[in-house]
Each structure stands twice: as structure tokens, then as C-alpha cells.
XYZ file of C-alpha atoms in Angstrom:
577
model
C -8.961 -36.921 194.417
C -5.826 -37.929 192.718
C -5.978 -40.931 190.392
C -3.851 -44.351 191.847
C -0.860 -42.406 193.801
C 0.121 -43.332 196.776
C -1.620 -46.308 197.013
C -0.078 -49.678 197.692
C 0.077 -52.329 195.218
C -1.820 -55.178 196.458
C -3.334 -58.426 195.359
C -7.049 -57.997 194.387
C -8.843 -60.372 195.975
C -12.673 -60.088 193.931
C -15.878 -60.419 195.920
C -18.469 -60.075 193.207
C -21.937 -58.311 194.763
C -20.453 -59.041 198.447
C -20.208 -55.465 199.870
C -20.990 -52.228 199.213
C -19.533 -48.855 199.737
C -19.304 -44.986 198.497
C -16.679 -44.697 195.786
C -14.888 -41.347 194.728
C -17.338 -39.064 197.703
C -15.043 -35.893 196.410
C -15.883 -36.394 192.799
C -19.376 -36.561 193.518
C -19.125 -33.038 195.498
C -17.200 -31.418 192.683
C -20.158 -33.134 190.128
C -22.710 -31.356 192.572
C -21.546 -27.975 192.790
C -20.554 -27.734 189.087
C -24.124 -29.018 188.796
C -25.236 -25.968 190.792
C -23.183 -23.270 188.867
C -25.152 -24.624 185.956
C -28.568 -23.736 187.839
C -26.762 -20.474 188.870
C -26.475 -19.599 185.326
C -29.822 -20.229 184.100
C -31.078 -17.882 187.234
C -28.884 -15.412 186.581
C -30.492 -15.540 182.457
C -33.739 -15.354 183.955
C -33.668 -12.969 186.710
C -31.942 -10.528 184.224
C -34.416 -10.853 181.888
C -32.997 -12.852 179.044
C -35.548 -15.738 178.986
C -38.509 -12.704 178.504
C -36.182 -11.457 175.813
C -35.877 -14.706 174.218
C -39.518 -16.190 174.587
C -41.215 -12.694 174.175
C -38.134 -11.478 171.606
C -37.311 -7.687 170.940
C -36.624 -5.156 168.817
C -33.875 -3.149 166.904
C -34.643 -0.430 170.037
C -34.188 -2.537 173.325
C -37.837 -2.319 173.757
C -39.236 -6.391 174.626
C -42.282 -7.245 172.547
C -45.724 -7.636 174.973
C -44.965 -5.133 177.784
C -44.286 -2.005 179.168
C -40.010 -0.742 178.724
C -37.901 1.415 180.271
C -36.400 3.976 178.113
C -32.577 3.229 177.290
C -30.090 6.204 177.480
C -28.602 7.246 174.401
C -31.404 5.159 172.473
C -34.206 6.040 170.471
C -37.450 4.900 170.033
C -36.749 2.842 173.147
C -38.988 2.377 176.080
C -42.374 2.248 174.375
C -45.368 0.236 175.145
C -45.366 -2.954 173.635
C -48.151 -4.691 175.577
C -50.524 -4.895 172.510
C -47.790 -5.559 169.976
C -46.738 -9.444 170.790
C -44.905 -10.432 168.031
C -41.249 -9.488 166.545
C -41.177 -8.834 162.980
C -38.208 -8.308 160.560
C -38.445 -5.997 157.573
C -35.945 -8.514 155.491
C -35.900 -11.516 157.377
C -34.128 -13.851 154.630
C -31.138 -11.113 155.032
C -28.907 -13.924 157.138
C -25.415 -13.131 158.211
C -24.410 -16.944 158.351
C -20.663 -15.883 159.827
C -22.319 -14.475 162.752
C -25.519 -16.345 162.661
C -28.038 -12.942 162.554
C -30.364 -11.826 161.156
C -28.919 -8.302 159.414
C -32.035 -6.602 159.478
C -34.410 -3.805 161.393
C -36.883 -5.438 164.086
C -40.072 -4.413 165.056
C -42.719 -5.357 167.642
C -46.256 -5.416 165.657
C -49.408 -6.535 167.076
C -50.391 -9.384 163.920
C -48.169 -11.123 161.863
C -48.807 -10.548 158.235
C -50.779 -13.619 156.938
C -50.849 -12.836 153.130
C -47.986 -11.713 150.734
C -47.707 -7.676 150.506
C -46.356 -7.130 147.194
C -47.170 -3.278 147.319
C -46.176 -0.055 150.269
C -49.827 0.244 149.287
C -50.756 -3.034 150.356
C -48.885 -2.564 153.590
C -50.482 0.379 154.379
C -53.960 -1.359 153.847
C -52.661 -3.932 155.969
C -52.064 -1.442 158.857
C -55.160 -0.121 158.058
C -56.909 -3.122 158.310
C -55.361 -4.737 160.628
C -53.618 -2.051 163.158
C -50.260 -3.967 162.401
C -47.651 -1.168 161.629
C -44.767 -2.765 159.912
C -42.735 -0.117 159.221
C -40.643 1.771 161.565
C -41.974 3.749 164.767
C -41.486 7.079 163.712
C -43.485 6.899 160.140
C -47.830 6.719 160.290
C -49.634 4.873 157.389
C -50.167 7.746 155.584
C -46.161 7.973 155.087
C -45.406 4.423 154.137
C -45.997 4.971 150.080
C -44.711 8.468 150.011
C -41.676 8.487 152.637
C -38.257 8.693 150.805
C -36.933 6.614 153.643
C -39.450 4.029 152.574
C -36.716 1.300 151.097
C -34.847 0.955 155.008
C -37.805 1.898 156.982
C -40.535 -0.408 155.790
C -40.280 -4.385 154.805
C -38.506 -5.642 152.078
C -40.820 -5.921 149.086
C -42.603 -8.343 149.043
C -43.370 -9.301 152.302
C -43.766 -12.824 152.191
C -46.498 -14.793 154.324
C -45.739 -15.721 157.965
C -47.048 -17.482 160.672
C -45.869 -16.872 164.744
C -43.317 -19.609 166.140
C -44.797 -21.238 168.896
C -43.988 -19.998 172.007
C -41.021 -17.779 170.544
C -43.204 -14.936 168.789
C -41.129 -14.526 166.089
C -42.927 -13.737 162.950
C -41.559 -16.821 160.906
C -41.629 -16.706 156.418
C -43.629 -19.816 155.229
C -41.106 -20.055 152.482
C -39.546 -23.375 152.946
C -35.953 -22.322 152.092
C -36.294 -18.737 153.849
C -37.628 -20.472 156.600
C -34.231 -23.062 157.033
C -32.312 -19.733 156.771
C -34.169 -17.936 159.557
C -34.221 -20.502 161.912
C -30.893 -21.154 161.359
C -29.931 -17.341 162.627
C -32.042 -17.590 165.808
C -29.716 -20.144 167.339
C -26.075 -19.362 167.816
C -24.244 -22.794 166.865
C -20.451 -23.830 167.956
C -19.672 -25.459 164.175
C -20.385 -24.657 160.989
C -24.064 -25.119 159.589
C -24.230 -22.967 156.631
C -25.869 -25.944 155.212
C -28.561 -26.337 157.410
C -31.052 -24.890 155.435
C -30.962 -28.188 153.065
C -30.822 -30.361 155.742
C -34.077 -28.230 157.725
C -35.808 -28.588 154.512
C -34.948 -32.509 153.863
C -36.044 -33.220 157.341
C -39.417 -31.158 156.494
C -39.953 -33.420 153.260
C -38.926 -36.461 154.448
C -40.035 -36.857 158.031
C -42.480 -39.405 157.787
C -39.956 -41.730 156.360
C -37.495 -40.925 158.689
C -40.045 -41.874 161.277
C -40.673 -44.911 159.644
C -36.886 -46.045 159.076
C -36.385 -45.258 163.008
C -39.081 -47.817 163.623
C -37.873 -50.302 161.789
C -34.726 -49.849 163.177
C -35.769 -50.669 166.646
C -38.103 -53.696 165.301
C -34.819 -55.217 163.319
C -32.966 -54.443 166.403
C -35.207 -56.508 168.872
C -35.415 -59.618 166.424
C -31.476 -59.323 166.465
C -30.885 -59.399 170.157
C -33.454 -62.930 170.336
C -31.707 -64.598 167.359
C -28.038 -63.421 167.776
C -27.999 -66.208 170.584
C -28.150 -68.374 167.701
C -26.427 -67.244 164.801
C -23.204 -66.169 166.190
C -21.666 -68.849 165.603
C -22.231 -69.134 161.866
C -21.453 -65.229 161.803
C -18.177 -65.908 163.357
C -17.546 -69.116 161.120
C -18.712 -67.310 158.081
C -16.234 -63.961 159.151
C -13.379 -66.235 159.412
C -13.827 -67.923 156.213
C -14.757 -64.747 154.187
C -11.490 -62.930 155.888
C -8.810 -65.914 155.115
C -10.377 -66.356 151.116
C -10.481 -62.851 150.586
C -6.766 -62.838 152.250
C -5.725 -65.820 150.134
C -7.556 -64.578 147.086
C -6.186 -61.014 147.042
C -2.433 -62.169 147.513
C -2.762 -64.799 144.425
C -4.598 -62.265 142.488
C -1.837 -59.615 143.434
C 1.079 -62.173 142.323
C -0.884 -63.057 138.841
C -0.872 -59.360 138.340
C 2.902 -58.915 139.085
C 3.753 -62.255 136.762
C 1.394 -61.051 133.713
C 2.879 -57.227 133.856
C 6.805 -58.832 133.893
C 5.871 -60.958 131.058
C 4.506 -58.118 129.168
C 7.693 -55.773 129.327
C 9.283 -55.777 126.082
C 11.830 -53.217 125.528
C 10.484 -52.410 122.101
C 8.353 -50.275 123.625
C 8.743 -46.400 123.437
C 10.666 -45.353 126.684
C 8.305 -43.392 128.127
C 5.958 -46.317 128.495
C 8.564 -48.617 129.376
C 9.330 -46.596 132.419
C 5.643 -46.599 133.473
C 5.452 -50.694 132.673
C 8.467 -51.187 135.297
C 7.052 -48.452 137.916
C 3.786 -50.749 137.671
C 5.434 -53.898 138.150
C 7.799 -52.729 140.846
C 4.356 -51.543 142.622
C 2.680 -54.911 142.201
C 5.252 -56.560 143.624
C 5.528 -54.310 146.990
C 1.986 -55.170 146.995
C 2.629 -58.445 146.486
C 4.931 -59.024 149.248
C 2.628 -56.594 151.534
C 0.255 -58.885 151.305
C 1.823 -62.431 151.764
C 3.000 -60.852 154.721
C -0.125 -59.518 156.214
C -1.853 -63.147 155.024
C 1.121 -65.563 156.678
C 0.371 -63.153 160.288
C -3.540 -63.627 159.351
C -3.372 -67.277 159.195
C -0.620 -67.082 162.332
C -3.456 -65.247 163.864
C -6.699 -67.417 163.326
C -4.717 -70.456 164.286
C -3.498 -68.521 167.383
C -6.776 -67.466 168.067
C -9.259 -70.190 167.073
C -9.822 -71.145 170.843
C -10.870 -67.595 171.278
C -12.893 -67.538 168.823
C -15.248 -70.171 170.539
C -14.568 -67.952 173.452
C -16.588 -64.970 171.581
C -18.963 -67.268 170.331
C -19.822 -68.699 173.443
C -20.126 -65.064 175.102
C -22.508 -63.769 172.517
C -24.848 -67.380 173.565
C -24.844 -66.121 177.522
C -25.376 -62.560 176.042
C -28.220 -63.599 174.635
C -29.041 -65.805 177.787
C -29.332 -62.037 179.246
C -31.369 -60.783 177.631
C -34.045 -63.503 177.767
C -33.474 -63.320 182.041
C -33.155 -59.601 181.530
C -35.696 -58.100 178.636
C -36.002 -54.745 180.240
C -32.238 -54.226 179.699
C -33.159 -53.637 176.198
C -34.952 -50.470 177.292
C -31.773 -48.353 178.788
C -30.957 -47.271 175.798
C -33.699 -45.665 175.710
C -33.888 -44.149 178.737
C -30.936 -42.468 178.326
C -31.729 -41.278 174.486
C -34.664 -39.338 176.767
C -32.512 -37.986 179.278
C -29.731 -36.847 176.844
C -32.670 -35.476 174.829
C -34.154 -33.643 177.533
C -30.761 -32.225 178.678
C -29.561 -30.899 175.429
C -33.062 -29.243 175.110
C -32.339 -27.592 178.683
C -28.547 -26.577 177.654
C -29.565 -25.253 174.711
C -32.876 -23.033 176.516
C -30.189 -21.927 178.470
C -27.311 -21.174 175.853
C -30.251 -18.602 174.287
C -31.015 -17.402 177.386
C -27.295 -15.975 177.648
C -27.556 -15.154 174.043
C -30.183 -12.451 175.072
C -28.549 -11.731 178.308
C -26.022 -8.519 179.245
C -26.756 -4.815 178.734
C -27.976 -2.951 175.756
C -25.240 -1.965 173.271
C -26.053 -0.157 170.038
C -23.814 -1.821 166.850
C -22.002 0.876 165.319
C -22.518 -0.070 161.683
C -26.668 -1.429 161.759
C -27.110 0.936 164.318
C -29.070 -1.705 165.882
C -29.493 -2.433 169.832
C -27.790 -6.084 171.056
C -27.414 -7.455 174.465
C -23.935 -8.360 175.188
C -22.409 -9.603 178.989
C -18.906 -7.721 179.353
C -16.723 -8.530 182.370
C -16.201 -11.672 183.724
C -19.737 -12.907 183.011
C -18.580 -13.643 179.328
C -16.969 -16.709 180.488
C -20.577 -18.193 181.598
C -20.903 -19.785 178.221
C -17.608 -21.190 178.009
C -18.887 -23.052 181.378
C -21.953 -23.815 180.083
C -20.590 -25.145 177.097
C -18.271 -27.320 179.117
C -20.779 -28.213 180.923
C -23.024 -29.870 177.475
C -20.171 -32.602 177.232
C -19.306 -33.282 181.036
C -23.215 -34.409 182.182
C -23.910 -35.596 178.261
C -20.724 -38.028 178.809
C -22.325 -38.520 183.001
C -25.384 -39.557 181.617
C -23.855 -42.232 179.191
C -21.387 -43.379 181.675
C -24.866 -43.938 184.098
C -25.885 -46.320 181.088
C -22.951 -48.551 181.259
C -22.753 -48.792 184.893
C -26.337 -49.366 184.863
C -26.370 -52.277 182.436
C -22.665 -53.552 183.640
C -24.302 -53.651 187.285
C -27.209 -55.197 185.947
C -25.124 -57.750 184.211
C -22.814 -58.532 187.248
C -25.746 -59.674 189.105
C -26.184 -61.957 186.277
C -23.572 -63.720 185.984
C -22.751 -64.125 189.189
C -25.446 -65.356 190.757
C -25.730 -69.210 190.574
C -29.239 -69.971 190.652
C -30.529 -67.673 188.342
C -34.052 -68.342 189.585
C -33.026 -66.366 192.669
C -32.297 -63.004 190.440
C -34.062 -59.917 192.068
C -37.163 -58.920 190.762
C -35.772 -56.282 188.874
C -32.105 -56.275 188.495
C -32.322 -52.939 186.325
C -33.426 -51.284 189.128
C -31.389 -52.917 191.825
C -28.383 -51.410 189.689
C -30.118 -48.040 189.401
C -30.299 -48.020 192.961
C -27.016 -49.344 193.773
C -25.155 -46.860 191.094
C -27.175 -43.479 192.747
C -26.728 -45.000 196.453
C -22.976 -45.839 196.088
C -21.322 -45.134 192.730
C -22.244 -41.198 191.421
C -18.988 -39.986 192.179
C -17.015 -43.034 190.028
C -19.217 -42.002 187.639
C -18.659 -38.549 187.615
C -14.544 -39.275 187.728
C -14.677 -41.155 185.051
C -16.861 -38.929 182.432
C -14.331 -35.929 183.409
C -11.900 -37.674 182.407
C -12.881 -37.919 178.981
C -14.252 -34.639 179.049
C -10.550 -33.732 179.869
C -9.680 -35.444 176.505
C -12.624 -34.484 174.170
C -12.504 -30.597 175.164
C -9.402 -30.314 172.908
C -9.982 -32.463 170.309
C -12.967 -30.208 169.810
C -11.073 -26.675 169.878
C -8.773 -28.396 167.514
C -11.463 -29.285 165.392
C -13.161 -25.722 165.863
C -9.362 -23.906 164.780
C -9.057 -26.781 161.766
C -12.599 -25.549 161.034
C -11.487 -21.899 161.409
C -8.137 -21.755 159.634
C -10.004 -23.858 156.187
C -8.160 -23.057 153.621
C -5.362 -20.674 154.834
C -2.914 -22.523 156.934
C -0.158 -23.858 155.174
C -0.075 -27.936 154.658
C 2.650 -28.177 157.979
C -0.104 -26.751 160.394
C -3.467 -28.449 158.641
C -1.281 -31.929 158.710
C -0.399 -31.202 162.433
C -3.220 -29.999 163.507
C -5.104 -33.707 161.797
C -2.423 -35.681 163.720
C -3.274 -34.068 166.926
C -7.051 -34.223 166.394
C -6.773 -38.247 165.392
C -4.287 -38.926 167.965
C -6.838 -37.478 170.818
C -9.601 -39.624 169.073
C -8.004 -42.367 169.686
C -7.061 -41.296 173.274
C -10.315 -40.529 174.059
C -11.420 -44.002 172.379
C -8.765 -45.556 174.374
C -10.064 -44.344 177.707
C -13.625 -44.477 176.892
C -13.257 -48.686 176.933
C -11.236 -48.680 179.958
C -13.570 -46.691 181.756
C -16.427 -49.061 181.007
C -14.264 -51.872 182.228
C -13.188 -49.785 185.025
C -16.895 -49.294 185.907
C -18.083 -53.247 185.588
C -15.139 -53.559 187.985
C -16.559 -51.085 190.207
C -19.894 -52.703 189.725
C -18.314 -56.159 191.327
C -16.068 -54.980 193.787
C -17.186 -51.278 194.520
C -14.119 -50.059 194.380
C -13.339 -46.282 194.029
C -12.566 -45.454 189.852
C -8.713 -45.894 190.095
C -8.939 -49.120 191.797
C -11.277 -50.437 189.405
C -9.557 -49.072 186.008
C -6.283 -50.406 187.048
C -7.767 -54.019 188.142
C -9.332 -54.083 184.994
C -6.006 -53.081 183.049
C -4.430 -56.137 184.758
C -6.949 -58.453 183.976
C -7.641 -56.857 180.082
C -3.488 -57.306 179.646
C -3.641 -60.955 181.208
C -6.113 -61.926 178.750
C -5.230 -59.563 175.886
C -5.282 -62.235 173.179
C -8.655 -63.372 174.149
C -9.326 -59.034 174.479
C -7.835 -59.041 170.692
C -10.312 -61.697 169.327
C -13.236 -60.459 171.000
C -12.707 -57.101 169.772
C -11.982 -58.125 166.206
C -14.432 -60.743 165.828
C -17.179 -59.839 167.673
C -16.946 -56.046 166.679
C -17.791 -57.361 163.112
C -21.157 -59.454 164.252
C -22.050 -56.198 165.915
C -21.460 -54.266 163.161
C -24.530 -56.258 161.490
C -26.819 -53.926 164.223
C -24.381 -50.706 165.089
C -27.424 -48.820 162.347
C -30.151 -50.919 164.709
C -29.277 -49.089 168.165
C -27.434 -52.102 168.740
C -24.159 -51.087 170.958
C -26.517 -52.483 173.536
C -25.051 -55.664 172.815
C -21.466 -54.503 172.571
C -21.161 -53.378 176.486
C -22.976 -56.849 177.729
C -20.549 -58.555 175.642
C -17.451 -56.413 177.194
C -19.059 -57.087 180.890
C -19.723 -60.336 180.304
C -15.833 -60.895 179.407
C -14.650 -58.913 182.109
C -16.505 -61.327 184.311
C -15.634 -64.668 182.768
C -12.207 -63.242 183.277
C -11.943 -62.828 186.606
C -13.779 -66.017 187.280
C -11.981 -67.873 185.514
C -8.826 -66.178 187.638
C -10.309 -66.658 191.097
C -12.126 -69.751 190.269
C -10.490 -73.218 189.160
C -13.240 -75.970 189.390
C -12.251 -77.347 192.605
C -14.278 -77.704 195.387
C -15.649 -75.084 197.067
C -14.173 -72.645 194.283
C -16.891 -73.453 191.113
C -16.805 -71.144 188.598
C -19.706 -69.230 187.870
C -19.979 -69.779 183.961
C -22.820 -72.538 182.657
């Protein structure tokens, strides 16, 4: 399981799609079990009777709303029947603690949600009247609801605003737009700060069908790109390199103008104060100046450097496009994954309220109220759980780009692209669960590894807002942009690492170090591709578009090591039409 020791240092010698073999068998063992600790947690939820909490909810008493409880020692008003009363109500349910994320007010289990505004204790009386829906507390009848002197903490806020039942969650929910936000913000516990996610609840509310209708033209604009980008690149490229060396040339005349006119306009007549200002500006413009005849001289170095690969990215993003006319189902994994990361995240987050529900009864010492809290070492569950949300959401990503590298291996190298499979999306489904889980699963750990601090950095910068001093907030920036760029870093060599386990199904060490070899052979060619072809995808990045981006990155990879392996001669033809 350790990562390239004790290995010895030989000359690769590639065999694109030539044999296959298990990669990384231990990683894919430690991937399973975590996998099953995960389950393990969700049974232990439910077979302790936090998902009944959570879908049935319960009151300030311990007692769960729809069936029979067990009294609760040292509790009152626990262990009541609650079969006929199905729903949870709160007597002040806009009362949000948004530190904590709770709701600060009394529960009850009533039988009917109240479905007009009470504005009176008289017209919640008739209501219970009516309606057999007590909603104040237990211990106080109908008759006692206008005269009680308890009234103000033992009945509902006045007035009780309208509500209608969640689905499936039995919660009696405000139709108040902006109370509503509020509330459903306190019934799940977060890990960052959304104390504005009542605007965003209610913009989303307003303006879905837009939204809906933006998203769709997203995906329309997106498809047209990927058909005429095999066309256009070139004058995108063209176009980018003339826009970058005018606006290069242009600033750094503009900037030296500046410096002349300001020098010229220095007379010493001028009061001293504004003298000293005058010179401060010129001396500026001409460290500007200078700044930028030196970044334009590398520029132009650069371009003429690089103009051969520049035709290099050009011609990639024409066989990119080549793939996806052979390939048009490619265009679809993006999707696929969207669905399973969507389906995921709703299962990780079932679970996280599970354990919010799960533990033993405790009674708060200031509300008085009853909470369920886990003591002991089952605490830790959600710091696994939570571990868990970023080491399968980064597994199921990583499955896209093995998925579409494997998928464009096949590709490219196969000569006679009339003989492609039948489905080469599914041929490198099939090859990535038959052979390569475990590469997979190496390789998303590892930037787990890396984004698990950045994000308890981020959660203490959070945190500390405001009252560290400027020493720790600049410290603790550095350290959070220095692992972003790690974890940036290591998320492109692992997608190289993984077309190179997609060719030569080698284990994930292997592969990330032959692809560091071949990336640092050809870095110039890496440096223009990544430059110049980053800013033609940047014209779809809103469109779903990074599609495009790992083709483009496989596709290089590939020409690479062709290009290495094969010279033209006979016998050894390169690949590359």
C-alpha cells in the first residue's frame, strides 16, 4: 500500500489496451470496508430509532409523534400515546437559534396542523374544539388556554401563523415565505455558515422556473459547442494570441505615455505637498512601466517559443472533437455522475439527520427541553461520516475521468476506427469496475488527504472571523491557498495518472509517476496547452463544459507517449491522423 518505494526504476515500455490486470487490490479492500462502516452507521441510526425520530419527529418530552412511548426517567409528560397525534408542532417556530441551528422553542405532537392564522387564545381554543388539535402544552385542557397565567410559554406564540405538514417529515411547516427559509434552515445541522440561507431559500422559491430554464440552455449551448469547437479552435486560439500580445503591447505604451506626460507635468511651483504626490505618481508609473516591458519582452519570448505548440492545441481540440462525433454518448457522463453525486449526498445527508436524532434522551438545563445526544465513543460517527461525504464524492468523480480517459484511450489508439467496440463507454465502465476500483480509490484518498485540512482551516478561519489578530488570519489564508493549490496540483496528476492506468493498467504509483515523466518531457507543450486551451474552454466552463477539458488532457497524454514510442518508421506508425 505504500506509494512508489521500493520499486525499481525501470524503462516504461507502453502497451496501450494490450493487457489487463487488478491495480492497487489493498486500496480497493480498505475502499470496501470503509464503505461498510458507512452502512454500519446508518443501521446503527435506524435500529436505535433515529430515522422514526427524524421522519415521524418528536417532542420537547422524548415522546415520538404517531406511536405508543416509553416513559423516560426523570422526565415529564413523557411516554404518552401519540398514535393519533402525527404531526410535530412548535409554539414559536420562527424563534431560530442560527449559532446552533435550532429551533429555541416548546414542541408538541398534535393530531392537525393548524390551516388558518389564530390571532386569538380564543381562537385556539375553538380550534381544539373544532378540530381535537391541542396546541398548547399537555398538562392545560381547552378550557385553560384563555385563562391560564402560564398561557404566554405554554400555548403558541400569537399569532399562529398558517402551516401546512412537510412531506414525509411531519413537521408542521409556517407558509410564511421568510419564516419558512428560517425553519428549514434549523432542521438541518450544516458544517459552514448559512445564516443567509433564508434569502437564498426564498430566491430559489421565486425564481425557479428561470433557473430551470437557464440550466437548459446551458446544456443546449453546451452541445452546439462540443460539434462546432472542432472548427473554431483555431480562430479562438488565433484570436487569444492576438488579443493577449495587443493588449500586452497596448498596456506597456499606454503605461510609458502615462509616465512621460506626469514627468512633463512636474513643475516645482507647485505647493509641496502636491509635488510630493506628483513624484510618488511618476515613480509608480514607471515601476509599472518597467513591470510591464518586462512581462511583454517574456510574452513575446513566449508565443514565439510556443507557436508550434500552439498548432499542437489546436490540432488536439480538432481530434477532440473527432471524439465526440465517434463517441456522442461520452457527452452523457457528466451526467451520470451529476446523478450519482446527487443521489449520494441525498443518502449522506438522510444519514447525517439520522445521527442528529440518534443517542439517549438528555434534558437541556436552560429550555428544559429533551435532546438526543450520542456520548462515548459513538460521537466520533459523524466525524466518519463526514469524512466519508468527500472520500466517495471525490471516488465518484475520479470514476468519471477514468471512465472517459478509458473511453478515450480506446480511441486513439485504435487504428481503424471502424473497428471501435460497440460501446466504448461501456467497455471502460467495465474495464474500470473489473480491474481499476482500487486505483481509483488510491487516488481520491489522496486528495481527500489534502482537502480534509484545507476545510478545517477554512471552518477555524470561519470560526475565529473577526478576532484573531492579522498574523494568524494572514497565516491561516496562506495555508488554506497553499493546500488549494496542492490539492489542484494533485488533482491533474491524478487524472493523468489514471489515463496512464487506463493504457497500461498499471497500479496508481506506476501510472502517476510515468505520467510525471512524460508531463516534464513535454512541459512546454503541457504549458501551452494549459494556457491556451484553458482560455477556449473557459468560453463553456458556465455550459458543463470541463467535459472537454479531460478529453483534451487524455488526448495529450496519448499523443505524448506516441509520439515517444512511435517514430514513423516501419512497423512503429504512430497512431495520430
Amino acid at each position: 500500500m505504500g506509494c512508489c518505494g521500493g520499486e525499481e526504476r525501470v524503462q516504461r515500455e507502453w502497451r496501450p489496451l494490450e493487457q489487463r490486470s487488478c491495480t492497487d487490490i489493498p486500496w480497493l479492500i480498505l475502499f470496501t470496508l470503509f464503505c461498510i462502516g458507512m452502512g454500519l452507521i446508518c443501521g446503527f441510526a435506524i435500529a436505535t430509532g433515529a430515522a422514526s425520530r427524524l421522519v415521524s419527529g418528536y417532542d420537547s418530552y422524548g415522546n415520538t409523534c404517531g406511536q405508543k412511548n416509553t416513559a423516560i426517567e426523570g422526565i415529564a409528560l413523557s411516554g404518552r400515546d401519540q398514535t393519533n397525534k402525527k404531526y410535530v408542532f412548535f409554539l414559536d417556530p420562527c424563534n431560530i437559534d442560527l449559532v446552533n441551528r435550532k429551533i429555541k422553542s416548546m414542541a408538541l405532537c398534535v393530531s392537525k396542523c393548524p390551516d388558518i392564522q389564530l390571532d386569538t387564545y380564543e381562537d385556539i381554543k375553538a380550534f381544539a374544539t373544532v378540530n381535537g388539535s391541542f396546541l398548547c402544552s399537555y398538562d392545560l385542557s381547552p378550557d385553560q388556554y384563555v385563562s391560564d397565567p402560564e398561557k404566554a410559554t405554554k400555548c403558541p406564540k400569537l399569532p399562529v401563523l398558517k402551516s401546512n405538514s412537510l412531506p414525509m417529515f411531519h413537521r408542521c411547516t409556517p407558509v410564511d415565505i421568510f419564516c419558512y427559509a428560517r425553519f428549514a434552515e434549523a432542521l438541518i445541522t450544516f458544517l459552514s455558515d448559512n445564516s443567509v440561507l433564508h434569502r437564498l431559500v426564498a430566491g430559489v422559491m421565486t425564481s425557479k422556473e428561470i433557473i430551470m430554464g437557464l440550466c437548459l440552455l446551458a446544456l443546449v449551448l453546451s452541445m452546439i459547442l462540443m460539434v462546432v469547437i472542432r472548427y473554431i479552435s483555431a480562430i479562438l486560439v488565433w484570436i487569444l494570441t492576438a488579443v493577449v500580445v495587443i493588449g500586452s503591447l497596448g498596456g506597456t505604451c499606454g503605461l510609458w505615455w502615462l509616465y512621460v506626460d506626469h514627468k512633463k507635468s512636474l513643475n516645482d511651483t507647485m505647493p509641496v505637498n502636491e509635488l510630493q504626490v506628483a513624484k510618488d505618481n511618476v515613480s509608480a508609473l514607471l515601476v509599472y512601466a518597467i513591470a510591464a516591458t518586462i512581462f511583454t519582452v517574456i510574452l513575446l519570448l513566449l508565443m514565439l517559443i510556443m507557436r508550434k505548440r500552439v498548432a499542437l492545441t489546436i490540432a488536439l481540440f480538432h481530434v477532440a472533437g473527432k471524439v465526440f462525433t465517434h463517441l456522442p454518448l461520452l457527452a452523457l457522463q457528466p451526467f451520470w455522475t451529476f446523478l450519482a453525486l446527487i443521489c449520494f449526498w441525498a443518502y449522506w445527508v438522510m444519514v447525517l439527520l439520522f445521527l442528529g436524532t440518534a443517542g439517549n434522551p438528555v434534558q437541556n438545563n436552560q429550555t428544559k427541553l429533551v435532546e438526543f445526544r450520542m456520548s462515548g465513543p459513538l460521537q466520533y460517527m459523524t466525524w466518519y461520516h463526514a469524512v466519508g461525504l468527500i472520500w466517495i464524492s471525490e471516488f465518484i468523480l475520479a470514476c468519471q475521468q477514468m471512465t472517459v480517459a478509458g473511453a478515450v484511450v480506446t480511441y486513439y489508439f485504435t487504428r481503424d476506427k471502424s473497428n471501435l467496440p460497440l460501446t466504448p463507454i461501456l467497455t471502460s465502465v467495465f474495464r474500470l469496475v473489473r480491474y481499476h476500483l482500487g486505483t481509483v480509490a488510491k487516488g481520491s484518498f489522496i486528495i481527500t488527504l489534502v482537502k480534509i485540512p484545507r476545510l478545517i482551516l477554512m471552518y477555524i478561519h470561519n470560526q475565529l472571523k473577526g478576532k484573531e489578530n492579522a498574523f494568524a488570519r494572514c497565516m491561516l489564508k496562506a495555508c488554506i491557498c497553499c493546500l488549494w493549490c496542492l490539492e489542484k496540483c494533485l488533482n491533474y496528476l491524478n487524472q493523468n495518472a489514471y489515463t496512464a492506468t487506463a493504457i497500461n493498467s498499471t497500479n496508481f504509483c506506476t501510472s502517476a509517476r510515468d505520467a510525471f515523466v512524460i508531463l516534464v518531457e513535454n512541459a512546454l507543450r503541457v504549458a501551452a496547452i494549459n494556457t491556451v486551451g484553458d482560455f477556449v474552454l473557459f468560453l463553456g466552463k458556465v455550459q458543463l463544459f470541463s467535459l472537454v477539458s479531460i478529453v483534451v488532457d487524455v488526448l495529450f497524454l496519448c499523443f505524448a507517449i506516441d509520439t515517444k514510442n512511435n517514430d514513423g518508421s516501419p512497423g512503429r506508425d504512430s497512431f495520430v491522423k
